[in-house]
């Protein structure tokens, strides 16, 4: 028999915390993937004549970071609810 307020509530709290971290990580991955897709699309439109150029320029990286910030701001409600 477990005492009231014993290990069972602590285990539930740990499980809920772990689940919230998992959801936050999933949201972060979604934001980064969406920002990457948008950056690649913008990059392709801007450089349609240079097909063989590999890698990202500093401007591409800057655009990616700006898009990550924008998408994070758009998802702030979900992020705050899980935090």
mmCIF file of N, CA and C in Angstrom, residues 1 6 15 24 26 35 38 42 46 49 69:
data_model
loop_
_atom_site.group_PDB
_atom_site.id
_atom_site.type_symbol
_atom_site.label_atom_id
_atom_site.label_comp_id
_atom_site.label_asym_id
_atom_site.label_seq_id
_atom_site.Cartn_x
_atom_site.Cartn_y
_atom_site.Cartn_z
ATOM 1 N N UNK A 1 0.849 -1.163 0.000
ATOM 2 C CA UNK A 1 0.000 0.000 0.000
ATOM 3 C C UNK A 1 0.905 1.240 0.000
ATOM 4 N N UNK A 6 2.494 9.855 -1.830
ATOM 5 C CA UNK A 6 3.784 9.170 -1.918
ATOM 6 C C UNK A 6 4.330 9.162 -3.334
ATOM 7 N N UNK A 15 6.191 12.000 -15.341
ATOM 8 C CA UNK A 15 5.679 11.574 -16.647
ATOM 9 C C UNK A 15 5.097 12.761 -17.411
ATOM 10 N N UNK A 24 7.374 19.930 -26.600
ATOM 11 C CA UNK A 24 8.160 21.120 -26.913
ATOM 12 C C UNK A 24 9.232 20.809 -27.954
ATOM 13 N N UNK A 26 9.111 18.489 -30.206
ATOM 14 C CA UNK A 26 8.431 18.271 -31.477
ATOM 15 C C UNK A 26 8.075 19.605 -32.130
ATOM 16 N N UNK A 35 10.933 26.390 -41.339
ATOM 17 C CA UNK A 35 11.820 27.514 -41.683
ATOM 18 C C UNK A 35 12.823 27.095 -42.752
ATOM 19 N N UNK A 38 11.016 26.948 -46.111
ATOM 20 C CA UNK A 38 10.755 28.300 -46.626
ATOM 21 C C UNK A 38 12.035 28.960 -47.115
ATOM 22 N N UNK A 42 12.738 30.211 -50.926
ATOM 23 C CA UNK A 42 13.153 31.584 -51.227
ATOM 24 C C UNK A 42 14.496 31.584 -51.947
ATOM 25 N N UNK A 46 15.251 33.050 -55.719
ATOM 26 C CA UNK A 46 16.214 34.140 -55.890
ATOM 27 C C UNK A 46 17.380 33.744 -56.784
ATOM 28 N N UNK A 49 18.998 30.905 -61.669
ATOM 29 C CA UNK A 49 19.987 30.731 -62.730
ATOM 30 C C UNK A 49 21.237 29.995 -62.261
ATOM 31 N N UNK A 69 12.536 32.589 -35.799
ATOM 32 C CA UNK A 69 11.988 33.534 -34.817
ATOM 33 C C UNK A 69 10.521 33.849 -35.112
#
